[in-house]
Amino acid sequence: MTNFTRRGALALAAALAAGPALAQDSEDLTEVSVGALRFTSHAPSFIAAERGYFEDAGLDVSFEFFQAAQPMAIAIASGDADYGVTAITGGLISLAQKGAAKVIGGALSEEPGIDGQKILASTQAYEDGLTDPSQLDGRSWGVTQAGSSFHYMGSRIAEAEGAELTFRPLQKVPAVIGALKTGQIDAWSIVPHIAKPLAGAGAVQVIGNVSDYLPNYQVTTLFTSTDTAENEREQTEAFIEAFSRGAADFNAALVDKTASDSEVDEIISIIAGYVYPDRPVEDARDAIVNGAMRVNLDGALNEESVRDQLDWFKSEGLVDEGVTYETLVDDSYAGGNS
């Protein structure tokens, strides 16, 4: 049974009630930088910035953009960025073990009934018989780095299908896309706002859903440096509060579809400006609408999924066997067992 941790979220609610005091008690906003990818899954941060939620919480936010998860983790651990939204990786876990980084909440999640991440095959591999994940044996799978979320997903899918995969590290998401489109790799998995346009253009083929193998996968998390988590509590709670307000707007507009048409248009315009800065909003609209997945509110974290990911990293020898859930997660923000 999925265990979304709520104790910390409930405790957080009381603390967050005082969050705006950070702005009221200080004449100047606190400058913080947020690591992000140009993915729809990072939309709550963009919405919070454009709608003034960070400012309401006393924060002056700037964004540092990355093309893969692990470099972002390194930047935050080193103090080059203050907060990040990204997948759990071997790099992040290793930094947590060294006392440099902490997960402080949950963000993007696979959820039954909501169209999520897709399993893709190159058109060349598809024409060669890779039309279903059950046919992955002997194929190559693209990853950014060993120990990335793409590595985790591919491995869990292969394990379920009894398949052997060759993992190809290509460092950056654009490089993985290029390799898949040209048939240099056979398969990959990625969020729907990227997967669907690629498939719609005939560049690749959708052959399955990640949720069929990882139905409640905690895809991304909120994280920061251990120093910030321990010594900047008011600031960190303010960040989570503002991010959650952005997540609520995102979910209402694009996941639950309870927002008005004008609200949806505004949210899409904000997201397009960050994720597709070189496209007119209308050209980006379908990718954004069709690629929306649930983002957890109040920093709620799917502990069961995080523990499964940690167990996998250990089983692959990608992180030290002694790393615990508590090493990775700051329970005072993300919560404990509900």
mmCIF file of C-alpha atoms in Angstrom:
data_model
loop_
_atom_site.group_PDB
_atom_site.id
_atom_site.type_symbol
_atom_site.label_atom_id
_atom_site.label_comp_id
_atom_site.label_asym_id
_atom_site.label_seq_id
_atom_site.Cartn_x
_atom_site.Cartn_y
_atom_site.Cartn_z
ATOM 1 C CA MET A 1 0.000 0.000 0.000
ATOM 2 C CA THR A 2 1.328 3.435 -0.896
ATOM 3 C CA ASN A 3 2.570 5.331 2.134
ATOM 4 C CA PHE A 4 2.386 9.073 1.512
ATOM 5 C CA THR A 5 3.984 10.563 4.561
ATOM 6 C CA ARG A 6 1.710 13.166 6.116
ATOM 7 C CA ARG A 7 2.936 13.633 9.687
ATOM 8 C CA GLY A 8 5.516 16.146 8.582
ATOM 9 C CA ALA A 9 3.067 17.786 6.196
ATOM 10 C CA LEU A 10 0.629 18.319 9.079
ATOM 11 C CA ALA A 11 3.375 19.647 11.301
ATOM 12 C CA LEU A 12 4.485 21.794 8.413
ATOM 13 C CA ALA A 13 1.034 23.352 8.095
ATOM 14 C CA ALA A 14 1.377 25.029 11.469
ATOM 15 C CA ALA A 15 4.876 26.212 10.688
ATOM 16 C CA LEU A 16 3.883 27.475 7.268
ATOM 17 C CA ALA A 17 1.119 29.584 8.767
ATOM 18 C CA ALA A 18 3.977 31.756 9.972
ATOM 19 C CA GLY A 19 5.788 31.562 6.623
ATOM 20 C CA PRO A 20 4.725 34.982 5.315
ATOM 21 C CA ALA A 21 6.238 36.484 8.472
ATOM 22 C CA LEU A 22 9.583 36.026 6.764
ATOM 23 C CA ALA A 23 8.482 38.705 4.356
ATOM 24 C CA GLN A 24 6.709 40.868 6.946
ATOM 25 C CA ASP A 25 9.603 40.920 9.412
ATOM 26 C CA SER A 26 12.276 41.859 6.885
ATOM 27 C CA GLU A 27 12.577 44.912 4.693
ATOM 28 C CA ASP A 28 14.541 42.949 2.133
ATOM 29 C CA LEU A 29 13.725 39.652 0.477
ATOM 30 C CA THR A 30 16.092 36.754 1.034
ATOM 31 C CA GLU A 31 17.891 35.871 -2.190
ATOM 32 C CA VAL A 32 17.797 32.162 -3.028
ATOM 33 C CA SER A 33 18.582 30.235 -6.201
ATOM 34 C CA VAL A 34 16.565 27.231 -7.339
ATOM 35 C CA GLY A 35 17.940 24.473 -9.545
ATOM 36 C CA ALA A 36 15.599 23.374 -12.310
ATOM 37 C CA LEU A 37 15.280 21.568 -15.607
ATOM 38 C CA ARG A 38 13.207 23.013 -18.426
ATOM 39 C CA PHE A 39 10.546 20.363 -17.803
ATOM 40 C CA THR A 40 6.824 20.793 -17.171
ATOM 41 C CA SER A 41 7.394 18.823 -13.966
ATOM 42 C CA HIS A 42 9.237 21.874 -12.581
ATOM 43 C CA ALA A 43 6.237 24.122 -13.232
ATOM 44 C CA PRO A 44 5.302 24.793 -9.562
ATOM 45 C CA SER A 45 8.568 26.696 -9.094
ATOM 46 C CA PHE A 46 7.917 28.758 -12.218
ATOM 47 C CA ILE A 47 4.323 29.466 -11.195
ATOM 48 C CA ALA A 48 5.417 30.441 -7.687
ATOM 49 C CA ALA A 49 7.959 32.859 -9.144
ATOM 50 C CA GLU A 50 5.612 34.483 -11.659
ATOM 51 C CA ARG A 51 2.629 34.736 -9.307
ATOM 52 C CA GLY A 52 4.611 36.242 -6.480
ATOM 53 C CA TYR A 53 4.325 33.291 -4.110
ATOM 54 C CA PHE A 54 8.040 33.243 -3.423
ATOM 55 C CA GLU A 55 7.955 36.984 -2.818
ATOM 56 C CA ASP A 56 4.993 36.563 -0.443
ATOM 57 C CA ALA A 57 7.149 34.057 1.462
ATOM 58 C CA GLY A 58 9.999 36.543 1.701
ATOM 59 C CA LEU A 59 12.144 35.029 -1.042
ATOM 60 C CA ASP A 60 13.768 36.614 -4.081
ATOM 61 C CA VAL A 61 14.224 33.589 -6.350
ATOM 62 C CA SER A 62 16.478 33.153 -9.346
ATOM 63 C CA PHE A 63 16.758 29.946 -11.369
ATOM 64 C CA GLU A 64 19.821 27.916 -12.273
ATOM 65 C CA PHE A 65 19.026 25.603 -15.192
ATOM 66 C CA PHE A 66 20.602 22.184 -15.673
ATOM 67 C CA GLN A 67 20.323 19.435 -18.287
ATOM 68 C CA ALA A 68 20.546 16.482 -15.906
ATOM 69 C CA ALA A 69 19.757 15.687 -12.276
ATOM 70 C CA GLN A 70 23.161 14.796 -10.863
ATOM 71 C CA PRO A 71 24.930 18.088 -11.731
ATOM 72 C CA MET A 72 22.098 19.898 -9.986
ATOM 73 C CA ALA A 73 22.624 17.849 -6.834
ATOM 74 C CA ILE A 74 26.327 18.706 -6.858
ATOM 75 C CA ALA A 75 25.579 22.408 -7.320
ATOM 76 C CA ILE A 76 23.205 22.501 -4.361
ATOM 77 C CA ALA A 77 25.517 20.519 -2.101
ATOM 78 C CA SER A 78 28.340 22.946 -2.931
ATOM 79 C CA GLY A 79 26.194 26.019 -2.314
ATOM 80 C CA ASP A 80 26.005 27.137 -5.944
ATOM 81 C CA ALA A 81 22.217 26.766 -5.712
ATOM 82 C CA ASP A 82 19.999 26.715 -2.618
ATOM 83 C CA TYR A 83 17.105 24.384 -3.496
ATOM 84 C CA GLY A 84 16.423 21.856 -6.209
ATOM 85 C CA VAL A 85 13.635 19.810 -7.697
ATOM 86 C CA THR A 86 14.863 16.617 -9.244
ATOM 87 C CA ALA A 87 14.882 12.847 -9.222
ATOM 88 C CA ILE A 88 16.693 10.752 -6.653
ATOM 89 C CA THR A 89 20.042 9.730 -8.118
ATOM 90 C CA GLY A 90 23.122 7.902 -6.967
ATOM 91 C CA GLY A 91 24.892 11.226 -6.836
ATOM 92 C CA LEU A 92 22.266 12.766 -4.567
ATOM 93 C CA ILE A 93 22.341 9.761 -2.218
ATOM 94 C CA SER A 94 26.139 9.845 -2.036
ATOM 95 C CA LEU A 95 26.055 13.549 -1.217
ATOM 96 C CA ALA A 96 23.524 12.860 1.525
ATOM 97 C CA GLN A 97 25.822 10.183 2.937
ATOM 98 C CA LYS A 98 28.634 12.744 3.069
ATOM 99 C CA GLY A 99 26.382 15.115 5.005
ATOM 100 C CA ALA A 100 26.052 17.528 2.095
ATOM 101 C CA ALA A 101 22.431 17.158 0.895
ATOM 102 C CA LYS A 102 18.963 16.306 2.196
ATOM 103 C CA VAL A 103 15.609 15.518 0.587
ATOM 104 C CA ILE A 104 13.010 17.798 2.200
ATOM 105 C CA GLY A 105 9.835 16.766 0.367
ATOM 106 C CA GLY A 106 8.132 15.189 -2.598
ATOM 107 C CA ALA A 107 7.239 16.739 -5.954
ATOM 108 C CA LEU A 108 6.253 14.916 -9.174
ATOM 109 C CA SER A 109 4.519 11.541 -8.746
ATOM 110 C CA GLU A 110 3.112 8.750 -10.841
ATOM 111 C CA GLU A 111 -0.528 8.330 -9.894
ATOM 112 C CA PRO A 112 -3.048 5.704 -11.069
ATOM 113 C CA GLY A 113 -5.491 7.225 -13.534
ATOM 114 C CA ILE A 114 -3.179 10.063 -14.595
ATOM 115 C CA ASP A 115 -1.214 9.672 -17.785
ATOM 116 C CA GLY A 116 2.446 9.572 -16.780
ATOM 117 C CA GLN A 117 5.915 8.788 -18.057
ATOM 118 C CA LYS A 118 6.197 6.827 -21.281
ATOM 119 C CA ILE A 119 8.441 4.000 -22.383
ATOM 120 C CA LEU A 120 9.799 4.841 -25.825
ATOM 121 C CA ALA A 121 11.430 2.862 -28.597
ATOM 122 C CA SER A 122 13.380 4.247 -31.519
ATOM 123 C CA THR A 123 11.481 3.876 -34.774
ATOM 124 C CA GLN A 124 14.277 1.640 -36.037
ATOM 125 C CA ALA A 125 13.992 -0.677 -33.016
ATOM 126 C CA TYR A 126 10.193 -0.621 -33.249
ATOM 127 C CA GLU A 127 10.326 -1.745 -36.862
ATOM 128 C CA ASP A 128 12.767 -4.419 -35.753
ATOM 129 C CA GLY A 129 10.229 -5.853 -33.323
ATOM 130 C CA LEU A 130 10.472 -3.742 -30.155
ATOM 131 C CA THR A 131 6.768 -2.966 -29.921
ATOM 132 C CA ASP A 132 6.269 -3.793 -26.247
ATOM 133 C CA PRO A 133 8.428 -3.711 -23.080
ATOM 134 C CA SER A 134 8.299 -7.506 -22.983
ATOM 135 C CA GLN A 135 10.623 -7.409 -26.018
ATOM 136 C CA LEU A 136 13.384 -5.377 -24.352
ATOM 137 C CA ASP A 137 15.778 -8.285 -23.849
ATOM 138 C CA GLY A 138 19.128 -7.606 -25.496
ATOM 139 C CA ARG A 139 18.281 -3.976 -26.235
ATOM 140 C CA SER A 140 20.052 -0.738 -25.300
ATOM 141 C CA TRP A 141 18.497 1.827 -22.957
ATOM 142 C CA GLY A 142 19.478 5.482 -22.764
ATOM 143 C CA VAL A 143 20.426 7.138 -19.481
ATOM 144 C CA THR A 144 22.062 10.431 -18.596
ATOM 145 C CA GLN A 145 24.428 8.853 -16.067
ATOM 146 C CA ALA A 146 24.718 5.551 -14.257
ATOM 147 C CA GLY A 147 22.575 5.924 -11.166
ATOM 148 C CA SER A 148 20.129 8.346 -12.782
ATOM 149 C CA SER A 149 16.346 8.008 -12.575
ATOM 150 C CA PHE A 150 16.425 6.696 -16.160
ATOM 151 C CA HIS A 151 18.743 3.922 -15.001
ATOM 152 C CA TYR A 152 16.394 3.080 -12.113
ATOM 153 C CA MET A 153 13.285 3.000 -14.323
ATOM 154 C CA GLY A 154 14.938 0.950 -17.047
ATOM 155 C CA SER A 155 16.313 -1.541 -14.550
ATOM 156 C CA ARG A 156 12.988 -2.018 -12.749
ATOM 157 C CA ILE A 157 11.152 -2.440 -16.065
ATOM 158 C CA ALA A 158 13.745 -4.939 -17.313
ATOM 159 C CA GLU A 159 13.577 -6.848 -14.023
ATOM 160 C CA ALA A 160 9.792 -7.154 -14.318
ATOM 161 C CA GLU A 161 10.102 -8.424 -17.895
ATOM 162 C CA GLY A 162 13.045 -10.746 -17.242
ATOM 163 C CA ALA A 163 15.075 -8.759 -19.756
ATOM 164 C CA GLU A 164 18.767 -7.882 -19.957
ATOM 165 C CA LEU A 165 19.471 -4.295 -20.995
ATOM 166 C CA THR A 166 22.625 -2.460 -21.980
ATOM 167 C CA PHE A 167 22.594 1.006 -20.414
ATOM 168 C CA ARG A 168 24.135 3.806 -22.474
ATOM 169 C CA PRO A 169 25.182 6.921 -20.467
ATOM 170 C CA LEU A 170 24.848 10.029 -22.643
ATOM 171 C CA GLN A 171 25.176 12.776 -19.987
ATOM 172 C CA LYS A 172 22.345 15.095 -21.057
ATOM 173 C CA VAL A 173 18.665 14.678 -21.889
ATOM 174 C CA PRO A 174 19.028 16.308 -25.358
ATOM 175 C CA ALA A 175 21.782 13.797 -26.183
ATOM 176 C CA VAL A 176 19.524 10.901 -25.166
ATOM 177 C CA ILE A 177 16.731 12.263 -27.351
ATOM 178 C CA GLY A 178 19.108 12.611 -30.307
ATOM 179 C CA ALA A 179 20.410 9.067 -29.852
ATOM 180 C CA LEU A 180 16.886 7.650 -29.683
ATOM 181 C CA LYS A 181 15.714 9.547 -32.758
ATOM 182 C CA THR A 182 18.680 8.307 -34.791
ATOM 183 C CA GLY A 183 18.474 4.706 -33.578
ATOM 184 C CA GLN A 184 21.764 4.797 -31.656
ATOM 185 C CA ILE A 185 19.855 3.497 -28.635
ATOM 186 C CA ASP A 186 16.761 1.321 -28.663
ATOM 187 C CA ALA A 187 14.678 2.553 -25.728
ATOM 188 C CA TRP A 188 14.199 5.167 -23.013
ATOM 189 C CA SER A 189 11.569 6.497 -20.590
ATOM 190 C CA ILE A 190 10.672 10.145 -20.048
ATOM 191 C CA VAL A 191 7.942 12.484 -18.815
ATOM 192 C CA PRO A 192 4.930 12.829 -21.142
ATOM 193 C CA HIS A 193 5.441 16.437 -22.206
ATOM 194 C CA ILE A 194 8.625 15.274 -23.949
ATOM 195 C CA ALA A 195 7.527 11.760 -24.923
ATOM 196 C CA LYS A 196 4.235 12.611 -26.594
ATOM 197 C CA PRO A 197 5.496 15.305 -28.991
ATOM 198 C CA LEU A 198 8.396 13.068 -30.023
ATOM 199 C CA ALA A 199 6.006 10.223 -30.747
ATOM 200 C CA GLY A 200 3.478 12.520 -32.408
ATOM 201 C CA ALA A 201 6.140 13.740 -34.805
ATOM 202 C CA GLY A 202 6.979 10.135 -35.734
ATOM 203 C CA ALA A 203 10.502 10.415 -34.323
ATOM 204 C CA VAL A 204 9.976 7.602 -31.796
ATOM 205 C CA GLN A 205 7.282 5.152 -30.737
ATOM 206 C CA VAL A 206 5.471 4.805 -27.392
ATOM 207 C CA ILE A 207 5.533 1.149 -26.308
ATOM 208 C CA GLY A 208 4.363 1.330 -22.694
ATOM 209 C CA ASN A 209 3.813 3.271 -19.473
ATOM 210 C CA VAL A 210 6.200 3.514 -16.536
ATOM 211 C CA SER A 211 3.212 3.420 -14.164
ATOM 212 C CA ASP A 212 2.516 -0.172 -15.232
ATOM 213 C CA TYR A 213 5.795 -1.091 -13.511
ATOM 214 C CA LEU A 214 6.138 1.671 -10.892
ATOM 215 C CA PRO A 215 2.544 2.717 -10.170
ATOM 216 C CA ASN A 216 3.254 5.199 -7.349
ATOM 217 C CA TYR A 217 6.797 6.225 -8.237
ATOM 218 C CA GLN A 218 8.036 9.377 -6.482
ATOM 219 C CA VAL A 219 9.567 10.792 -9.619
ATOM 220 C CA THR A 220 11.090 13.973 -8.214
ATOM 221 C CA THR A 221 11.819 15.422 -4.798
ATOM 222 C CA LEU A 222 12.579 18.762 -3.199
ATOM 223 C CA PHE A 223 16.067 18.919 -1.765
ATOM 224 C CA THR A 224 18.651 21.276 -0.368
ATOM 225 C CA SER A 225 22.034 21.235 1.296
ATOM 226 C CA THR A 226 22.223 19.712 4.763
ATOM 227 C CA ASP A 227 23.503 23.027 6.069
ATOM 228 C CA THR A 228 20.454 24.860 4.719
ATOM 229 C CA ALA A 229 18.040 22.214 5.984
ATOM 230 C CA GLU A 230 19.517 22.383 9.481
ATOM 231 C CA ASN A 231 20.267 26.090 9.799
ATOM 232 C CA GLU A 232 17.767 27.881 7.544
ATOM 233 C CA ARG A 233 14.482 26.346 8.718
ATOM 234 C CA GLU A 234 12.303 29.432 8.342
ATOM 235 C CA GLN A 235 13.636 30.046 4.832
ATOM 236 C CA THR A 236 13.220 26.382 3.878
ATOM 237 C CA GLU A 237 9.659 26.200 5.179
ATOM 238 C CA ALA A 238 8.906 29.385 3.250
ATOM 239 C CA PHE A 239 10.314 27.802 0.085
ATOM 240 C CA ILE A 240 8.145 24.677 0.516
ATOM 241 C CA GLU A 241 5.073 26.823 1.207
ATOM 242 C CA ALA A 242 5.533 28.865 -1.971
ATOM 243 C CA PHE A 243 6.341 25.788 -4.058
ATOM 244 C CA SER A 244 3.184 24.090 -2.757
ATOM 245 C CA ARG A 245 1.050 27.067 -3.733
ATOM 246 C CA GLY A 246 2.469 26.768 -7.243
ATOM 247 C CA ALA A 247 1.782 23.012 -7.200
ATOM 248 C CA ALA A 248 -1.839 23.603 -6.153
ATOM 249 C CA ASP A 249 -2.348 25.977 -9.096
ATOM 250 C CA PHE A 250 -0.676 23.517 -11.468
ATOM 251 C CA ASN A 251 -2.773 20.563 -10.299
ATOM 252 C CA ALA A 252 -6.018 22.540 -10.459
ATOM 253 C CA ALA A 253 -5.331 23.807 -13.973
ATOM 254 C CA LEU A 254 -3.814 20.751 -15.653
ATOM 255 C CA VAL A 255 -4.338 17.614 -13.543
ATOM 256 C CA ASP A 256 -7.688 17.943 -11.755
ATOM 257 C CA LYS A 257 -9.001 20.413 -14.351
ATOM 258 C CA THR A 258 -10.987 22.411 -11.801
ATOM 259 C CA ALA A 259 -9.625 25.820 -12.813
ATOM 260 C CA SER A 260 -11.362 28.265 -15.128
ATOM 261 C CA ASP A 261 -10.372 28.542 -18.778
ATOM 262 C CA SER A 262 -8.658 31.873 -18.149
ATOM 263 C CA GLU A 263 -6.732 30.374 -15.230
ATOM 264 C CA VAL A 264 -5.609 27.456 -17.400
ATOM 265 C CA ASP A 265 -4.471 29.849 -20.110
ATOM 266 C CA GLU A 266 -2.425 31.843 -17.614
ATOM 267 C CA ILE A 267 -0.773 28.747 -16.136
ATOM 268 C CA ILE A 268 0.098 27.434 -19.607
ATOM 269 C CA SER A 269 1.581 30.804 -20.557
ATOM 270 C CA ILE A 270 3.798 30.812 -17.448
ATOM 271 C CA ILE A 271 5.038 27.275 -18.048
ATOM 272 C CA ALA A 272 5.660 27.869 -21.746
ATOM 273 C CA GLY A 273 7.846 30.858 -20.954
ATOM 274 C CA TYR A 274 10.252 28.656 -18.984
ATOM 275 C CA VAL A 275 9.998 25.238 -20.610
ATOM 276 C CA TYR A 276 9.627 26.351 -24.247
ATOM 277 C CA PRO A 277 11.125 29.860 -24.295
ATOM 278 C CA ASP A 278 11.729 29.779 -28.054
ATOM 279 C CA ARG A 279 8.187 28.779 -29.013
ATOM 280 C CA PRO A 280 4.924 30.724 -29.218
ATOM 281 C CA VAL A 281 2.620 29.729 -26.361
ATOM 282 C CA GLU A 282 0.107 28.073 -28.676
ATOM 283 C CA ASP A 283 2.791 25.857 -30.163
ATOM 284 C CA ALA A 284 3.687 24.651 -26.686
ATOM 285 C CA ARG A 285 0.141 24.314 -25.377
ATOM 286 C CA ASP A 286 -0.580 20.700 -26.349
ATOM 287 C CA ALA A 287 2.713 19.426 -24.955
ATOM 288 C CA ILE A 288 2.048 21.149 -21.630
ATOM 289 C CA VAL A 289 -1.601 20.077 -21.339
ATOM 290 C CA ASN A 290 -0.940 16.488 -22.379
ATOM 291 C CA GLY A 291 2.129 16.151 -20.205
ATOM 292 C CA ALA A 292 0.817 17.135 -16.793
ATOM 293 C CA MET A 293 1.364 14.778 -13.855
ATOM 294 C CA ARG A 294 0.453 15.199 -10.185
ATOM 295 C CA VAL A 295 2.759 17.272 -7.971
ATOM 296 C CA ASN A 296 2.491 16.535 -4.242
ATOM 297 C CA LEU A 297 1.287 19.307 -1.960
ATOM 298 C CA ASP A 298 2.932 20.460 1.275
ATOM 299 C CA GLY A 299 6.090 18.507 0.592
ATOM 300 C CA ALA A 300 4.325 15.173 1.097
ATOM 301 C CA LEU A 301 6.738 12.358 0.246
ATOM 302 C CA ASN A 302 5.975 8.793 -0.852
ATOM 303 C CA GLU A 303 8.226 7.038 1.620
ATOM 304 C CA GLU A 304 7.578 3.588 0.165
ATOM 305 C CA SER A 305 8.788 4.673 -3.261
ATOM 306 C CA VAL A 306 11.858 6.433 -1.877
ATOM 307 C CA ARG A 307 12.804 3.328 0.119
ATOM 308 C CA ASP A 308 12.422 1.173 -3.001
ATOM 309 C CA GLN A 309 14.691 3.484 -4.945
ATOM 310 C CA LEU A 310 17.268 3.447 -2.163
ATOM 311 C CA ASP A 311 17.159 -0.364 -2.032
ATOM 312 C CA TRP A 312 17.732 -0.521 -5.793
ATOM 313 C CA PHE A 313 20.763 1.783 -5.649
ATOM 314 C CA LYS A 314 22.240 -0.429 -2.934
ATOM 315 C CA SER A 315 21.510 -3.644 -4.849
ATOM 316 C CA GLU A 316 23.315 -2.255 -7.902
ATOM 317 C CA GLY A 317 26.346 -1.247 -5.850
ATOM 318 C CA LEU A 318 25.813 2.378 -6.814
ATOM 319 C CA VAL A 319 25.695 3.633 -3.215
ATOM 320 C CA ASP A 320 27.057 2.372 0.072
ATOM 321 C CA GLU A 321 25.066 -0.387 1.768
ATOM 322 C CA GLY A 322 25.038 1.577 5.014
ATOM 323 C CA VAL A 323 23.000 4.512 3.666
ATOM 324 C CA THR A 324 19.595 4.695 5.353
ATOM 325 C CA TYR A 325 16.358 6.465 4.557
ATOM 326 C CA GLU A 326 17.123 8.877 7.393
ATOM 327 C CA THR A 327 20.505 9.622 5.839
ATOM 328 C CA LEU A 328 18.761 10.807 2.692
ATOM 329 C CA VAL A 329 15.564 12.391 4.009
ATOM 330 C CA ASP A 330 15.131 15.154 6.591
ATOM 331 C CA ASP A 331 12.038 13.758 8.273
ATOM 332 C CA SER A 332 11.263 17.045 10.029
ATOM 333 C CA TYR A 333 10.215 18.492 6.664
ATOM 334 C CA ALA A 334 9.160 15.484 4.598
ATOM 335 C CA GLY A 335 7.302 13.658 7.383
ATOM 336 C CA GLY A 336 7.326 10.176 8.861
ATOM 337 C CA ASN A 337 4.929 7.241 8.769
ATOM 338 C CA SER A 338 1.304 8.291 8.591
#
